[in-house]
Amino acid sequence: MASVEFLSGNEAVAQAVRLARPRVIAAYPITPQTTVVERLSEIVEAGELDAQFVHVESEHSALALLMGSAAMGARTFTATSSQGLLYMAECLYYASGGRWPLVMMNANRALALPWNIYGDQSDSLALISSGWIQAYAEDAQEALDMIIQAYAVAEDIEVRTPVLVNLDGFVLTHTYEAVSVPDQLEVDRFLPPPDLPEGYPGTFSMSKPQSLAITAGPGDYTVFKYQQHAAVMHSAAVIRSVGEKFHQHFGRGATGLIEGYRSEDAEFILITLGSVSGTVRQAIDELRRQGVAVGMLRLRYLRPFPTEELVEYLYSSTRTRHVQNIGVLEKDISFGHQGSVSLEVKSALYEYASRQGGAAVPVLNFVAGLGGQDISGEDVQNIFLELASSVNAANQSQQTLSAPGFSDVRFLGLEPFREENQHQDAA
Amino acid sequence: MKKPEEVSNPPCHLRPFKRSTSLAIWPNSPQADSGHLAFSNKDWRNMWPQIEWQACNSCSLCLLFCPEGAISWNANRLPIVQEDWCKGCGLCARECPKNLIAMIPQTHR
Amino acid sequence: MKKISIKMLPDDEYFVGHKGCGGCGGSLILRWTLKALGERCHIVIPAGCMSAIGFIYPQMALGVNAMIAPFAATGAVLSGIAAVIRAKGLTDIPVVGFAGDGATADIGLQSLSGALDRREKIIYICYDNEAYMNTGIQRSSATPQGARTTTSPSGQTAFAGSKKDLLRIAAAHGIPYAATASVGHPADFLRKLDRARQIDGPSFLHVFAPCPTGWGCATDATTELGRSVVTTGLWPLLEWDHGKIRINQAPHSFAPLATYLAPQARFRGLEANQIEALAAERDRTWVALRAWERETTNSVLA
């Protein structure tokens, strides 16, 4: 029987890992990831999980070590954050290229400089092209569920791609909520055994020794890379079917790569990801009471990017209203351009529009929550009001400040720095 | 054309290889069977070790010091050089305690 | 477990068809290692010459389970393999790292330190050709004083530091077994490899491995240099075994340095006073070594 426990996001992840029975756990401490591995070391020392808990001297070594374990056919786990994720960047590409089914949790945290230990999504978005499946949890329950599902997705023989499960630093990793923790037997029935079968690609063999992580010249390299791309594209279908199976087993959880909220008849849609979605839901409910047709699309996965699902949500023939304006709310900026998620969304919409003919729905980019900046319900309502007021009137930003030359990127929290306010300082 | 078991000792040996043009039978990950050799190195050398068998006492030092693993025993336990792998470095000649190996010019181009 | 020795080496070859240069010392040591440890061996090789010449699809020159590690991560990947061997209760699987001097003394030192600290049951072999040969002979922290490389073209800049002392670094971790060896002394190397595989914990072998391409010597000079480096006293054969250091060969007098230096283009251009400086440095090293031997032999802790 499942039990309901009061857990932080990190503790929910630790429980999920315990239930998934990895053989090897290796991790290096970094705020705000630490409590995951603290709990796991306790769980291992208490004998509740039969795993090797390996202390490593860096994040780079943590991930490299787990590639060695995966090559031996073992299920593994690690967790990191921010600078740590960047420090292991080489190994992220190595692991996905080697097609090892690793699962890693990342506590989304700002990147130095300036130093900042609080949450934003710059770290994982910097590595969006690293070949890992990227999932973003909204709450502790989804974090637990995503970790368990991540093993099923990663180890699927057609996928064999590592999965990064992201939790917003502090806001999700350290916030406590009631979480339903499944029984070990239920998870054992849901997941394959923790040892990869003999002959599984990317593993050694005593009967037929293997050379792994090999070199490939220009022509061959392309084929290996195409295969990798095809596997990540295919993983979308596997994520959905694993989600459906999870729903059947445990009676909860979204099954798509995108989750909509009051979006079917919304004229103004905010696309976002992670824990801020809860705040967005509340703002939507409030504005709906005032008669504004607003809704949300929450991106649960950024890789594979759910282009088809996004188009289906935005342009479905069953929609009762056309979408007038789209906002993308994200805790990240790709300097010199715009937010990374905004780029993803626009790319998908452009492809759709260019195939269908006609103009794409306008997309405004809201960069907020950098370095742990609070995003209030009022902030989100203002974003929706701006989406509603900017129909047919480009660049009328009154609420947020645009970077020079990039009129559709709005930074939250720069209001006091607007030119018209500055003379007040001088006075 | 020599048989594979004559050109090298297992587990490393030269086997026929044809690059696949089908994704269906492309390797599942960047890996391959260990010891599967697809190409000979015979066109690397410009010298060849000629071994004087008559006085050879099978001391095995030429086998030991070959960086290529290119020297093996024949049926009479005399050293033979595998032409697929010898690079003509001359270490066998240098190490032969009886000076029975002469490096002579030879190329395969 | 059969004892490893030259006579006991099997006919089987586990490293053939590689793309190493003629006379490559590193590939000779790798070939011996695999012959000695056999088919159950799992070997991890980081970016560098041995990985570049051994695993180019579709030519797989190693006959055992083998894997290329990220340059900086040999120790970590070895740990990952060792952890699963422990978890599954497997026995008699030698886990071997085979890394060059750059991958050991420079970029991989941290990862090696971690693996040694964790007391993993691994054999870590550093084949030392004293520069970054795979990228084209650039200076590493194992490049000896006075040696020319493409990033120390006069040889003078390589006087900046003396070669990192990997044996002492390994021994300072308190590991059970560490040793130096040379491609010129295969019996000594194989005896040490045999000792290493019987150690229940990490062992570290630092093996002298000439590179004819990078050193500017004849392709058949590899083994002779592997002997003259020992007789000149530049590469002491040493064994650290459970807290005691043993000098395996202590020559009464050293052969002239020129017997080792002259066949190598990388040392051409050394002035007489610089050669004297190298000799003085060598002598200081030996004084320290003998003191270390006395100290550890008399130690009550040993």
CSV table of N, CA and C in Angstrom, one decimal, chain C residues 33-143:
chain,number,residue,atom,x,y,z
C,33,THR,N,50.4,-6.1,-20.6
C,33,THR,CA,49.4,-6.1,-19.5
C,33,THR,C,48.2,-7.0,-19.8
C,34,LEU,N,47.8,-6.9,-21.0
C,34,LEU,CA,46.6,-7.7,-21.4
C,34,LEU,C,46.9,-9.2,-21.5
C,35,LYS,N,48.1,-9.5,-22.0
C,35,LYS,CA,48.5,-10.9,-22.1
C,35,LYS,C,48.5,-11.5,-20.7
C,36,ALA,N,49.1,-10.7,-19.8
C,36,ALA,CA,49.3,-11.2,-18.4
C,36,ALA,C,47.9,-11.3,-17.7
C,37,LEU,N,47.0,-10.4,-17.8
C,37,LEU,CA,45.8,-10.4,-17.1
C,37,LEU,C,44.7,-11.2,-17.7
C,38,GLY,N,44.8,-11.3,-19.0
C,38,GLY,CA,43.9,-12.2,-19.7
C,38,GLY,C,42.5,-11.8,-20.0
C,39,GLU,N,41.7,-12.7,-20.4
C,39,GLU,CA,40.4,-12.4,-21.0
C,39,GLU,C,39.4,-11.8,-20.1
C,40,ARG,N,39.5,-12.0,-18.8
C,40,ARG,CA,38.5,-11.4,-17.8
C,40,ARG,C,38.8,-10.0,-17.5
C,41,CYS,N,39.9,-9.5,-17.9
C,41,CYS,CA,40.3,-8.1,-17.6
C,41,CYS,C,39.3,-7.1,-18.2
C,42,HIS,N,39.0,-6.1,-17.4
C,42,HIS,CA,38.2,-4.9,-17.9
C,42,HIS,C,39.1,-3.7,-17.9
C,43,ILE,N,39.3,-3.1,-19.0
C,43,ILE,CA,40.3,-2.0,-19.1
C,43,ILE,C,39.7,-0.7,-19.5
C,44,VAL,N,40.1,0.4,-18.8
C,44,VAL,CA,39.6,1.7,-19.1
C,44,VAL,C,40.8,2.6,-19.6
C,45,ILE,N,40.7,3.1,-20.7
C,45,ILE,CA,41.7,3.9,-21.3
C,45,ILE,C,41.2,5.3,-21.6
C,46,PRO,N,41.8,6.4,-21.1
C,46,PRO,CA,41.2,7.7,-21.4
C,46,PRO,C,41.7,8.2,-22.7
C,47,ALA,N,41.2,9.3,-23.1
C,47,ALA,CA,41.6,10.0,-24.3
C,47,ALA,C,43.1,10.0,-24.3
C,48,GLY,N,43.8,9.8,-25.4
C,48,GLY,CA,45.2,9.7,-25.5
C,48,GLY,C,45.7,8.8,-26.6
C,49,CYS,N,47.0,8.5,-26.6
C,49,CYS,CA,47.4,7.6,-27.7
C,49,CYS,C,46.7,6.3,-27.7
C,50,MET,N,46.7,5.6,-26.6
C,50,MET,CA,46.2,4.2,-26.6
C,50,MET,C,44.8,4.1,-27.0
C,51,SER,N,44.0,5.1,-26.6
C,51,SER,CA,42.6,5.1,-27.1
C,51,SER,C,42.5,5.5,-28.5
C,52,ALA,N,43.3,6.4,-28.9
C,52,ALA,CA,43.2,6.9,-30.3
C,52,ALA,C,43.6,5.8,-31.3
C,53,ILE,N,44.6,4.9,-30.9
C,53,ILE,CA,45.1,3.9,-31.8
C,53,ILE,C,44.4,2.6,-31.7
C,54,GLY,N,43.5,2.4,-30.7
C,54,GLY,CA,43.0,1.1,-30.4
C,54,GLY,C,41.5,0.9,-30.7
C,55,PHE,N,40.8,2.0,-30.9
C,55,PHE,CA,39.3,1.8,-31.0
C,55,PHE,C,38.7,2.6,-32.1
C,56,ILE,N,39.4,2.7,-33.3
C,56,ILE,CA,38.8,3.4,-34.4
C,56,ILE,C,37.8,2.5,-35.1
C,57,TYR,N,36.5,2.8,-35.1
C,57,TYR,CA,35.6,2.0,-35.7
C,57,TYR,C,35.9,1.9,-37.2
C,58,PRO,N,36.0,0.7,-37.8
C,58,PRO,CA,35.6,-0.6,-37.2
C,58,PRO,C,36.8,-1.5,-36.7
C,59,GLN,N,37.9,-0.9,-36.4
C,59,GLN,CA,39.1,-1.6,-36.1
C,59,GLN,C,39.3,-1.7,-34.5
C,60,MET,N,38.9,-2.8,-33.9
C,60,MET,CA,39.0,-2.9,-32.5
C,60,MET,C,40.2,-3.7,-32.1
C,61,ALA,N,41.3,-3.0,-31.6
C,61,ALA,CA,42.6,-3.7,-31.5
C,61,ALA,C,42.7,-4.4,-30.1
C,62,LEU,N,41.8,-4.1,-29.2
C,62,LEU,CA,41.8,-4.7,-27.9
C,62,LEU,C,40.9,-5.9,-27.9
C,63,GLY,N,41.4,-7.0,-27.3
C,63,GLY,CA,40.6,-8.3,-27.3
C,63,GLY,C,39.8,-8.5,-26.1
C,64,VAL,N,39.8,-7.5,-25.1
C,64,VAL,CA,39.0,-7.7,-23.9
C,64,VAL,C,38.0,-6.6,-23.8
C,65,ASN,N,37.2,-6.7,-22.7
C,65,ASN,CA,36.2,-5.6,-22.4
C,65,ASN,C,37.0,-4.3,-22.2
C,66,ALA,N,36.7,-3.3,-23.0
C,66,ALA,CA,37.5,-2.1,-22.9
C,66,ALA,C,36.6,-0.9,-23.1
C,67,MET,N,37.0,0.2,-22.6
C,67,MET,CA,36.2,1.4,-22.7
C,67,MET,C,37.1,2.7,-22.7
C,68,ILE,N,36.8,3.6,-23.6
C,68,ILE,CA,37.5,4.9,-23.5
C,68,ILE,C,36.8,5.8,-22.4
C,69,ALA,N,37.6,6.3,-21.5
C,69,ALA,CA,37.1,7.3,-20.5
C,69,ALA,C,37.3,8.7,-21.0
C,70,PRO,N,36.4,9.6,-20.5
C,70,PRO,CA,36.7,11.0,-20.7
C,70,PRO,C,38.2,11.3,-20.1
C,71,PHE,N,38.9,12.2,-20.8
C,71,PHE,CA,40.3,12.4,-20.5
C,71,PHE,C,40.6,12.5,-19.0
C,72,ALA,N,39.7,13.3,-18.3
C,72,ALA,CA,40.0,13.6,-16.9
C,72,ALA,C,39.5,12.5,-15.9
C,73,ALA,N,38.9,11.4,-16.4
C,73,ALA,CA,38.0,10.6,-15.5
C,73,ALA,C,38.4,9.1,-15.5
C,74,THR,N,39.6,8.8,-15.7
C,74,THR,CA,40.0,7.3,-15.7
C,74,THR,C,39.7,6.7,-14.3
C,75,GLY,N,40.1,7.4,-13.3
C,75,GLY,CA,39.9,6.9,-11.9
C,75,GLY,C,38.4,6.7,-11.6
C,76,ALA,N,37.6,7.7,-12.0
C,76,ALA,CA,36.2,7.6,-11.8
C,76,ALA,C,35.5,6.4,-12.5
C,77,VAL,N,35.8,6.3,-13.8
C,77,VAL,CA,35.2,5.2,-14.5
C,77,VAL,C,35.6,3.8,-13.9
C,78,LEU,N,36.9,3.7,-13.5
C,78,LEU,CA,37.4,2.5,-12.9
C,78,LEU,C,36.5,2.2,-11.6
C,79,SER,N,36.3,3.3,-10.8
C,79,SER,CA,35.5,3.1,-9.6
C,79,SER,C,34.1,2.6,-9.9
C,80,GLY,N,33.5,3.1,-11.0
C,80,GLY,CA,32.2,2.7,-11.4
C,80,GLY,C,32.1,1.3,-11.7
C,81,ILE,N,33.1,0.8,-12.4
C,81,ILE,CA,33.2,-0.7,-12.7
C,81,ILE,C,33.4,-1.5,-11.4
C,82,ALA,N,34.4,-1.0,-10.6
C,82,ALA,CA,34.7,-1.7,-9.4
C,82,ALA,C,33.5,-1.8,-8.5
C,83,ALA,N,32.7,-0.7,-8.4
C,83,ALA,CA,31.5,-0.7,-7.6
C,83,ALA,C,30.5,-1.8,-7.9
C,84,VAL,N,30.3,-2.0,-9.2
C,84,VAL,CA,29.3,-3.0,-9.7
C,84,VAL,C,29.9,-4.4,-9.4
C,85,ILE,N,31.2,-4.6,-9.6
C,85,ILE,CA,31.8,-5.9,-9.3
C,85,ILE,C,31.6,-6.2,-7.8
C,86,ARG,N,31.8,-5.2,-7.0
C,86,ARG,CA,31.5,-5.3,-5.5
C,86,ARG,C,30.0,-5.7,-5.3
C,87,ALA,N,29.2,-4.9,-5.9
C,87,ALA,CA,27.7,-5.1,-5.7
C,87,ALA,C,27.2,-6.5,-6.1
C,88,LYS,N,27.8,-7.0,-7.2
C,88,LYS,CA,27.3,-8.2,-7.7
C,88,LYS,C,28.1,-9.4,-7.1
C,89,GLY,N,29.1,-9.1,-6.3
C,89,GLY,CA,29.9,-10.2,-5.7
C,89,GLY,C,30.8,-10.9,-6.7
C,90,LEU,N,31.1,-10.3,-7.8
C,90,LEU,CA,32.0,-10.9,-8.8
C,90,LEU,C,33.4,-11.0,-8.4
C,91,THR,N,34.1,-12.1,-8.8
C,91,THR,CA,35.5,-12.2,-8.4
C,91,THR,C,36.4,-12.4,-9.6
C,92,ASP,N,37.7,-12.2,-9.4
C,92,ASP,CA,38.7,-12.5,-10.5
C,92,ASP,C,38.4,-11.7,-11.8
C,93,ILE,N,38.0,-10.5,-11.6
C,93,ILE,CA,37.9,-9.6,-12.8
C,93,ILE,C,38.9,-8.4,-12.5
C,94,PRO,N,40.0,-8.5,-13.2
C,94,PRO,CA,41.0,-7.4,-13.0
C,94,PRO,C,40.4,-6.1,-13.6
C,95,VAL,N,40.4,-5.0,-12.9
C,95,VAL,CA,39.9,-3.7,-13.4
C,95,VAL,C,41.1,-2.8,-13.5
C,96,VAL,N,41.4,-2.5,-14.7
C,96,VAL,CA,42.7,-1.8,-15.0
C,96,VAL,C,42.5,-0.5,-15.7
C,97,GLY,N,43.2,0.5,-15.2
C,97,GLY,CA,43.2,1.8,-15.9
C,97,GLY,C,44.6,1.9,-16.7
C,98,PHE,N,44.6,2.4,-17.9
C,98,PHE,CA,45.8,2.5,-18.6
C,98,PHE,C,45.8,3.9,-19.2
C,99,ALA,N,46.6,4.8,-18.6
C,99,ALA,CA,46.5,6.2,-18.9
C,99,ALA,C,47.9,6.7,-19.1
C,100,GLY,N,48.0,7.7,-20.0
C,100,GLY,CA,49.3,8.4,-20.3
C,100,GLY,C,49.7,9.3,-19.1
C,101,ASP,N,50.8,10.0,-19.3
C,101,ASP,CA,51.2,10.9,-18.2
C,101,ASP,C,50.4,12.1,-18.1
C,102,GLY,N,49.9,12.6,-19.3
C,102,GLY,CA,49.0,13.8,-19.2
C,102,GLY,C,47.7,13.5,-18.5
C,103,ALA,N,47.1,12.3,-18.8
C,103,ALA,CA,45.9,11.9,-18.3
C,103,ALA,C,46.0,11.5,-16.8
C,104,THR,N,47.3,11.3,-16.3
C,104,THR,CA,47.5,10.9,-15.0
C,104,THR,C,48.0,12.1,-14.1
C,105,ALA,N,49.1,12.7,-14.6
C,105,ALA,CA,49.8,13.7,-13.7
C,105,ALA,C,49.1,15.0,-13.9
C,106,ASP,N,48.4,15.3,-15.0
C,106,ASP,CA,47.7,16.5,-15.2
C,106,ASP,C,46.2,16.4,-15.0
C,107,ILE,N,45.5,16.2,-16.1
C,107,ILE,CA,44.1,16.4,-16.1
C,107,ILE,C,43.3,15.3,-15.3
C,108,GLY,N,43.9,14.2,-15.2
C,108,GLY,CA,43.2,13.1,-14.4
C,108,GLY,C,43.7,12.9,-13.0
C,109,LEU,N,44.5,13.8,-12.5
C,109,LEU,CA,45.1,13.6,-11.2
C,109,LEU,C,44.1,13.6,-10.1
C,110,GLN,N,43.1,14.5,-10.2
C,110,GLN,CA,42.0,14.6,-9.2
C,110,GLN,C,41.2,13.3,-9.2
C,111,SER,N,40.8,12.8,-10.4
C,111,SER,CA,40.0,11.6,-10.4
C,111,SER,C,40.8,10.4,-9.9
C,112,LEU,N,42.1,10.3,-10.3
C,112,LEU,CA,42.9,9.2,-9.7
C,112,LEU,C,43.0,9.3,-8.2
C,113,SER,N,43.2,10.5,-7.7
C,113,SER,CA,43.2,10.7,-6.2
C,113,SER,C,41.9,10.2,-5.6
C,114,GLY,N,40.8,10.5,-6.2
C,114,GLY,CA,39.5,10.0,-5.7
C,114,GLY,C,39.5,8.5,-5.6
C,115,ALA,N,39.9,7.9,-6.7
C,115,ALA,CA,39.8,6.4,-6.8
C,115,ALA,C,40.8,5.8,-5.8
C,116,LEU,N,42.0,6.4,-5.6
C,116,LEU,CA,42.9,5.8,-4.6
C,116,LEU,C,42.4,6.0,-3.2
C,117,ASP,N,41.8,7.2,-3.0
C,117,ASP,CA,41.2,7.5,-1.6
C,117,ASP,C,40.1,6.5,-1.3
C,118,ARG,N,39.3,6.1,-2.3
C,118,ARG,CA,38.2,5.2,-2.1
C,118,ARG,C,38.6,3.7,-1.9
C,119,ARG,N,39.9,3.5,-2.0
C,119,ARG,CA,40.5,2.1,-1.9
C,119,ARG,C,39.8,1.1,-2.8
C,120,GLU,N,39.5,1.6,-4.0
C,120,GLU,CA,38.9,0.6,-5.0
C,120,GLU,C,39.9,-0.5,-5.3
C,121,LYS,N,39.4,-1.6,-5.6
C,121,LYS,CA,40.3,-2.7,-6.1
C,121,LYS,C,40.5,-2.5,-7.6
C,122,ILE,N,41.5,-1.7,-7.9
C,122,ILE,CA,41.9,-1.4,-9.3
C,122,ILE,C,43.4,-1.4,-9.5
C,123,ILE,N,43.8,-1.6,-10.7
C,123,ILE,CA,45.2,-1.5,-11.0
C,123,ILE,C,45.3,-0.3,-12.0
C,124,TYR,N,46.0,0.7,-11.6
C,124,TYR,CA,46.1,1.9,-12.4
C,124,TYR,C,47.5,2.0,-13.0
C,125,ILE,N,47.6,1.9,-14.3
C,125,ILE,CA,48.9,1.9,-14.9
C,125,ILE,C,49.1,3.2,-15.7
C,126,CYS,N,50.1,4.0,-15.3
C,126,CYS,CA,50.5,5.2,-16.1
C,126,CYS,C,51.6,4.8,-17.0
C,127,TYR,N,51.4,4.8,-18.3
C,127,TYR,CA,52.5,4.7,-19.2
C,127,TYR,C,53.0,6.1,-19.5
C,128,ASP,N,54.3,6.3,-19.2
C,128,ASP,CA,54.8,7.7,-19.2
C,128,ASP,C,55.7,7.9,-20.4
C,129,ASN,N,55.2,8.6,-21.4
C,129,ASN,CA,56.1,9.0,-22.5
C,129,ASN,C,56.4,10.4,-22.4
C,130,GLU,N,56.2,11.0,-21.3
C,130,GLU,CA,56.8,12.3,-20.9
C,130,GLU,C,56.3,13.5,-21.7
C,131,ALA,N,55.2,13.4,-22.4
C,131,ALA,CA,54.6,14.6,-23.0
C,131,ALA,C,53.2,14.2,-23.6
C,132,TYR,N,52.5,15.2,-24.1
C,132,TYR,CA,51.2,14.9,-24.8
C,132,TYR,C,51.5,14.5,-26.2
C,133,MET,N,51.7,13.2,-26.4
C,133,MET,CA,52.1,12.7,-27.7
C,133,MET,C,51.0,12.6,-28.7
C,134,ASN,N,49.8,12.3,-28.3
C,134,ASN,CA,48.7,12.1,-29.2
C,134,ASN,C,48.3,13.4,-29.9
C,135,THR,N,48.5,14.5,-29.2
C,135,THR,CA,48.2,15.8,-29.8
C,135,THR,C,49.4,16.4,-30.5
C,136,GLY,N,50.5,15.8,-30.4
C,136,GLY,CA,51.7,16.3,-31.1
C,136,GLY,C,52.8,16.8,-30.3
C,137,ILE,N,53.1,16.1,-29.2
C,137,ILE,CA,54.3,16.3,-28.4
C,137,ILE,C,54.3,17.6,-27.7
C,138,GLN,N,53.3,17.9,-26.9
C,138,GLN,CA,53.3,19.1,-26.0
C,138,GLN,C,53.7,18.7,-24.6
C,139,ARG,N,54.3,19.7,-23.9
C,139,ARG,CA,54.8,19.5,-22.6
C,139,ARG,C,53.7,19.1,-21.6
C,140,SER,N,54.0,18.1,-20.8
C,140,SER,CA,53.1,17.8,-19.6
C,140,SER,C,53.9,18.0,-18.4
C,141,SER,N,53.3,17.8,-17.2
C,141,SER,CA,54.0,17.9,-16.0
C,141,SER,C,54.9,16.7,-15.7
C,142,ALA,N,54.9,15.7,-16.6
C,142,ALA,CA,55.8,14.6,-16.5
C,142,ALA,C,57.0,14.8,-17.5
C,143,THR,N,57.0,15.9,-18.3
C,143,THR,CA,58.2,16.1,-19.2
C,143,THR,C,59.4,16.4,-18.3
